[in-house]
PDB file of C-alpha atoms in Angstrom:
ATOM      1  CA  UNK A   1       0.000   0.000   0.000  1.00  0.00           C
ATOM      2  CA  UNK A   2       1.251   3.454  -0.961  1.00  0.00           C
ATOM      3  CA  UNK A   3       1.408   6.263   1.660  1.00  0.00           C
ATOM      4  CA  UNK A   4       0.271   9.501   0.685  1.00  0.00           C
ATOM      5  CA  UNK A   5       3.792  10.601   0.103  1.00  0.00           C
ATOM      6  CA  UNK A   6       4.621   8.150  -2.024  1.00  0.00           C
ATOM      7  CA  UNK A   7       1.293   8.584  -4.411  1.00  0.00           C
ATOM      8  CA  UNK A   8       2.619  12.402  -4.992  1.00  0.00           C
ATOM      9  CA  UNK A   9       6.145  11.425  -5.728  1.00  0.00           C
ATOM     10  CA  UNK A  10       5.070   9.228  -8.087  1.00  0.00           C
ATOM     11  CA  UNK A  11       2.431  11.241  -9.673  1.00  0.00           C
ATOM     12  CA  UNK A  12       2.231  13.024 -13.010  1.00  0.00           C
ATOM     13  CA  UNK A  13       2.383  16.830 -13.190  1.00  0.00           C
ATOM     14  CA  UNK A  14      -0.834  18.134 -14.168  1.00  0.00           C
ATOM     15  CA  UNK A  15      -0.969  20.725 -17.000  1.00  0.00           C
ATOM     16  CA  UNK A  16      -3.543  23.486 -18.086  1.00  0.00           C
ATOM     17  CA  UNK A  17      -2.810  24.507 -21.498  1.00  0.00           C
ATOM     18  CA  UNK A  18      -2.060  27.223 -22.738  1.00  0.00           C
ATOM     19  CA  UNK A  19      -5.921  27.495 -24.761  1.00  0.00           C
ATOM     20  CA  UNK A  20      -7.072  27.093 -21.383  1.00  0.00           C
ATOM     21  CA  UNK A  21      -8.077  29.327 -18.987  1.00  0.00           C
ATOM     22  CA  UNK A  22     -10.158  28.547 -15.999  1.00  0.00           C
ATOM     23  CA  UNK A  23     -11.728  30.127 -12.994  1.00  0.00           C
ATOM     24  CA  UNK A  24     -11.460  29.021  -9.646  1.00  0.00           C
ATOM     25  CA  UNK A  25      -8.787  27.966  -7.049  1.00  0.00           C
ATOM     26  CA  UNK A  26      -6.283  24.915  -7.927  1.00  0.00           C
ATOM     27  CA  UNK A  27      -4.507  22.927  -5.040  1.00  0.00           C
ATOM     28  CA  UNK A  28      -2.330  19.857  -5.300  1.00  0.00           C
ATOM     29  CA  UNK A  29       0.389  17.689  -3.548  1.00  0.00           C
ATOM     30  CA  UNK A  30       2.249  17.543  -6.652  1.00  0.00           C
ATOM     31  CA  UNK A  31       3.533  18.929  -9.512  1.00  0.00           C
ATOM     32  CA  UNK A  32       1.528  21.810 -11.837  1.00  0.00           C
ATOM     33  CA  UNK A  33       2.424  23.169 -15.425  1.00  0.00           C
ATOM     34  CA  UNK A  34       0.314  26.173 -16.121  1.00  0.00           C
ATOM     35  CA  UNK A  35       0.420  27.800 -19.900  1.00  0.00           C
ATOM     36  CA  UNK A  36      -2.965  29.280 -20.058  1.00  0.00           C
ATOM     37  CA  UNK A  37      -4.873  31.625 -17.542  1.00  0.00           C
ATOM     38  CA  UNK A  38      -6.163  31.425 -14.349  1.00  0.00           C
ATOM     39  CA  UNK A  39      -8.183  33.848 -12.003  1.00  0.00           C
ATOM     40  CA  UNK A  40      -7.962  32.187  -8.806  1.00  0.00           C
ATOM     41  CA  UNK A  41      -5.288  30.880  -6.257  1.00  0.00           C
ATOM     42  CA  UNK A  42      -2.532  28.404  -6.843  1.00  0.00           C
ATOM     43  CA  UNK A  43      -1.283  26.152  -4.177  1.00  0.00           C
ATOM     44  CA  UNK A  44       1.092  23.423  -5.103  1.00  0.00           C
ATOM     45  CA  UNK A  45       4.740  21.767  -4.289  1.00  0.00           C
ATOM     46  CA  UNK A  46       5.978  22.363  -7.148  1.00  0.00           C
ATOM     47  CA  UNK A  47       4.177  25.436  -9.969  1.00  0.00           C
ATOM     48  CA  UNK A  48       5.927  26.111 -13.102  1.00  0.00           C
ATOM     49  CA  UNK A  49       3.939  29.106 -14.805  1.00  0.00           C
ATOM     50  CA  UNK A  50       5.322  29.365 -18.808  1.00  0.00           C
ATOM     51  CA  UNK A  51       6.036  32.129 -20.351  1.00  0.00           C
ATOM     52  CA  UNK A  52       2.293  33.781 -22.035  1.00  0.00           C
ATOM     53  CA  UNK A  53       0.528  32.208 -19.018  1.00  0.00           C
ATOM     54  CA  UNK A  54      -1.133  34.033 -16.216  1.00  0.00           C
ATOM     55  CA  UNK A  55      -2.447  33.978 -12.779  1.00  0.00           C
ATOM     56  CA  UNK A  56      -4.434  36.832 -11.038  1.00  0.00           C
ATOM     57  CA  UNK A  57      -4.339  35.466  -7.621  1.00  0.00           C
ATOM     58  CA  UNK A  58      -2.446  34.000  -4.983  1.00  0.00           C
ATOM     59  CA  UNK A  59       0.588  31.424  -5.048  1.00  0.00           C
ATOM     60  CA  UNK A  60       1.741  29.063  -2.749  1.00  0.00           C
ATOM     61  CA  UNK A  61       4.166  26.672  -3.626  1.00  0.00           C
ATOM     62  CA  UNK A  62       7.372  25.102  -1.844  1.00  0.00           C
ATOM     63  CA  UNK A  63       8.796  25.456  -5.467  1.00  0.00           C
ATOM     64  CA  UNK A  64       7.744  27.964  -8.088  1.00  0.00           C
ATOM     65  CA  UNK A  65       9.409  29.035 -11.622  1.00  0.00           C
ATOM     66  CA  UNK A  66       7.876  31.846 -12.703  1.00  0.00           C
ATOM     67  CA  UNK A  67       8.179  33.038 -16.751  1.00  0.00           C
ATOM     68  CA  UNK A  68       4.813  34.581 -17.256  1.00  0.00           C
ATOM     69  CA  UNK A  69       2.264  36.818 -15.377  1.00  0.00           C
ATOM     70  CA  UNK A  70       1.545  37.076 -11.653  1.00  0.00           C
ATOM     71  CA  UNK A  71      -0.801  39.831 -10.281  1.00  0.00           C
ATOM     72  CA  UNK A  72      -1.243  38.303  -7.236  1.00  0.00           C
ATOM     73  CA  UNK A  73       1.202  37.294  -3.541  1.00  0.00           C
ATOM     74  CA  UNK A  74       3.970  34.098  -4.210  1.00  0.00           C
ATOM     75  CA  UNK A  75       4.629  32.313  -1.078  1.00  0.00           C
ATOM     76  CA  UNK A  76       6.823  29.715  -1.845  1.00  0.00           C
ATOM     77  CA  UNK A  77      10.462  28.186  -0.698  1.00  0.00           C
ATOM     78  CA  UNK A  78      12.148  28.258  -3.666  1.00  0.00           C
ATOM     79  CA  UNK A  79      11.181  31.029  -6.268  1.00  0.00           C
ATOM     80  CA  UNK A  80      12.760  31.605  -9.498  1.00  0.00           C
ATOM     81  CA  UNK A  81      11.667  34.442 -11.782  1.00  0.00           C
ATOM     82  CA  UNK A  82      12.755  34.436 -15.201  1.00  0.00           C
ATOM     83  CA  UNK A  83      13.477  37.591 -17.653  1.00  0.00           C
ATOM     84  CA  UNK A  84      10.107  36.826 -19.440  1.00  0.00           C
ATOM     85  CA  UNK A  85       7.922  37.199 -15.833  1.00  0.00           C
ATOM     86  CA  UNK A  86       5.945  39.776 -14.850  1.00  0.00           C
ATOM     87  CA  UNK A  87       4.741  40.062 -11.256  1.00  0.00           C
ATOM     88  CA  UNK A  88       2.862  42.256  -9.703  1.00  0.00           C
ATOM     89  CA  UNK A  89       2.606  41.548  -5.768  1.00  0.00           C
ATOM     90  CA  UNK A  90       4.593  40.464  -2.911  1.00  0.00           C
ATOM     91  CA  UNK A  91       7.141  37.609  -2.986  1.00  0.00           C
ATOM     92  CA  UNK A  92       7.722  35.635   0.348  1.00  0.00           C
ATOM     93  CA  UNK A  93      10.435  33.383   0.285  1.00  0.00           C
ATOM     94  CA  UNK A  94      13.563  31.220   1.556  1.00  0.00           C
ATOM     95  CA  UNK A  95      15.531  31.008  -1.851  1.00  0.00           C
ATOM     96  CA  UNK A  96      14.832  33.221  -4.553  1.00  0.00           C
ATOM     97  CA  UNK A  97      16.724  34.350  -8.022  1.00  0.00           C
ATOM     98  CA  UNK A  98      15.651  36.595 -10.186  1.00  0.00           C
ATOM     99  CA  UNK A  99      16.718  37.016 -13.907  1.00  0.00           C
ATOM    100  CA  UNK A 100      17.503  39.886 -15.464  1.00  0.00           C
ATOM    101  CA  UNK A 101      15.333  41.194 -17.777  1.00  0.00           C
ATOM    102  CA  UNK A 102      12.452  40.386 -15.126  1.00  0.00           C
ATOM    103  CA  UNK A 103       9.562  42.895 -14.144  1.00  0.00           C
ATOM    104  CA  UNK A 104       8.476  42.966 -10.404  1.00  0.00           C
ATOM    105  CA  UNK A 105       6.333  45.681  -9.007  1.00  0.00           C
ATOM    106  CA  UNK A 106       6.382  44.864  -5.470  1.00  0.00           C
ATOM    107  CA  UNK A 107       8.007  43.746  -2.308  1.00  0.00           C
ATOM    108  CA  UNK A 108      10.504  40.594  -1.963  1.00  0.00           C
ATOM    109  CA  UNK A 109      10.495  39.189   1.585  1.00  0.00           C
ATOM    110  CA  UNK A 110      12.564  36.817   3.124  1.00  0.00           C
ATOM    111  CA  UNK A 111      10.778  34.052   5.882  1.00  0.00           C
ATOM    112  CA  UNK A 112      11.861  30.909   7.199  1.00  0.00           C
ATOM    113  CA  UNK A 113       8.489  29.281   6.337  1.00  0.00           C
ATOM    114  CA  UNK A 114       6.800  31.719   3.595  1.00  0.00           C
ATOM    115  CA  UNK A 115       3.938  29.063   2.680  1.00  0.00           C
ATOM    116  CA  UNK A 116       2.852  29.768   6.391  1.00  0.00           C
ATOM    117  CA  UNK A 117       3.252  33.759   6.073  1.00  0.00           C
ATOM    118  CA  UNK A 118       0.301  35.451   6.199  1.00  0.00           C
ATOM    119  CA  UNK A 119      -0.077  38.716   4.011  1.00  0.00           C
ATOM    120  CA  UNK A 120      -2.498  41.146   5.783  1.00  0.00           C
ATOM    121  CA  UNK A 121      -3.443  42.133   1.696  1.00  0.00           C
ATOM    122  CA  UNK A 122      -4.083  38.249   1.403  1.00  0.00           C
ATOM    123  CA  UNK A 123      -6.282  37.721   3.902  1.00  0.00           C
ATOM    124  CA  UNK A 124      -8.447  40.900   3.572  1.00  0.00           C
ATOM    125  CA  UNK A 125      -8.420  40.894  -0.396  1.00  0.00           C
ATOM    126  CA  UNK A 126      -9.841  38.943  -3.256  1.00  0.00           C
ATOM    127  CA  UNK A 127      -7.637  37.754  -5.563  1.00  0.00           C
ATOM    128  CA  UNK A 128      -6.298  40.764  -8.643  1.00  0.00           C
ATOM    129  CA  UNK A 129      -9.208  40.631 -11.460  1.00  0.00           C
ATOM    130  CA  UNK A 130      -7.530  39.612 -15.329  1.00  0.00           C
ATOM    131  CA  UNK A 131      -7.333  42.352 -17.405  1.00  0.00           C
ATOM    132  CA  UNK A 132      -7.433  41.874 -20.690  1.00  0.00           C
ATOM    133  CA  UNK A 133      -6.047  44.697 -23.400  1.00  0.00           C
ATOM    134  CA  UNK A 134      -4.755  44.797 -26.582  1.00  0.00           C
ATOM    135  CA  UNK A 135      -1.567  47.191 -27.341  1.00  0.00           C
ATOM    136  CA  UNK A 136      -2.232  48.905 -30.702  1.00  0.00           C
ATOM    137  CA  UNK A 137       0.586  48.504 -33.419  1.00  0.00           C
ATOM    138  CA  UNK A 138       3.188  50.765 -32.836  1.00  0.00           C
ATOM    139  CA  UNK A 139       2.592  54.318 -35.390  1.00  0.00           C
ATOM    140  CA  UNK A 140       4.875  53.608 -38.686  1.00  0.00           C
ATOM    141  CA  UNK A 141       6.645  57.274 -39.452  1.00  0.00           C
ATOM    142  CA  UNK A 142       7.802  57.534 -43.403  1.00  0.00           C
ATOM    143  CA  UNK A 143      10.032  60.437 -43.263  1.00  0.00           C
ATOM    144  CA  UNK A 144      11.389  62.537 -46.782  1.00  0.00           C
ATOM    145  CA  UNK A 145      14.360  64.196 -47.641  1.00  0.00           C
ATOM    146  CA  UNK A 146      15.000  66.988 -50.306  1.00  0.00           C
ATOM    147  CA  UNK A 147      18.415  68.168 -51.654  1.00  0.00           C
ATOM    148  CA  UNK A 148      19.021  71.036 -52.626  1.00  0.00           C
TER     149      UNK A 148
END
């Protein structure tokens, strides 16, 4: 008989894609690829968030790679933050790195056990609505020049 330890270890990760986005709050013992959207908290041992997905909500995670959008609190051990992420929100953590290149509008706190922290802004708020916008192409300029 397998303990409950040993069903997680053994597990597959679970993946939303990235045509996926969902609503609602996703908690596992294992392992979670996310490439599409979700509006709702994240708690997992280990959360890898690629690079065009996004989460508006909260994350807690004893591992989390982060390449795409957080508007939302991480809470997690380990946290990585690659040049492609965007967060907006707090980041509580043992371990972090952070590439260059990365954008992070908010505070990055150190804590022994930063799945346990509790954010005041986390407990009093509801997770950061999706925002959806589309950036208009860029003006195209034709410039000409006379000679005299």
């Amino acid at each position: 008989m397998f303990s409950k330890s040993d069903k997680t270890a053994h597990s597959a990760p679970s993946f939303l894609s990235a045509n996926m986005q969902a609503h609602g709050n996703f908690t596992t013992d294992g392992e979670i690829q996310i490439d599409g959207s979700v509006e709702g908290d994240v708690s997992a041992a280990k959360l890898t968030l690629g690079e065009h997905a996004k989460i508006a909500g909260h994350i807690r995670a004893d591992e989390a790679i982060i390449r795409g959008e957080v508007r939302g609190s991480i809470h997690a051990r380990t946290v990585h933050i690659a040049k492609s992420a965007r967060v907006t929100g707090d980041v509580w953590h043992e371990v972090l790195s952070i590439e260059a290149g990365a954008y992070i509008e908010g505070q990055c706190k150190h804590s022994e056990a930063p799945r346990e922290t509790e954010d005041l802004k986390l407990l009093t708020a509801e997770p950061p609505k999706v925002i959806h916008s589309k950036v208009a192409a860029p003006a195209t300029h034709h410039f000409s020049a006379t000679s005299a």
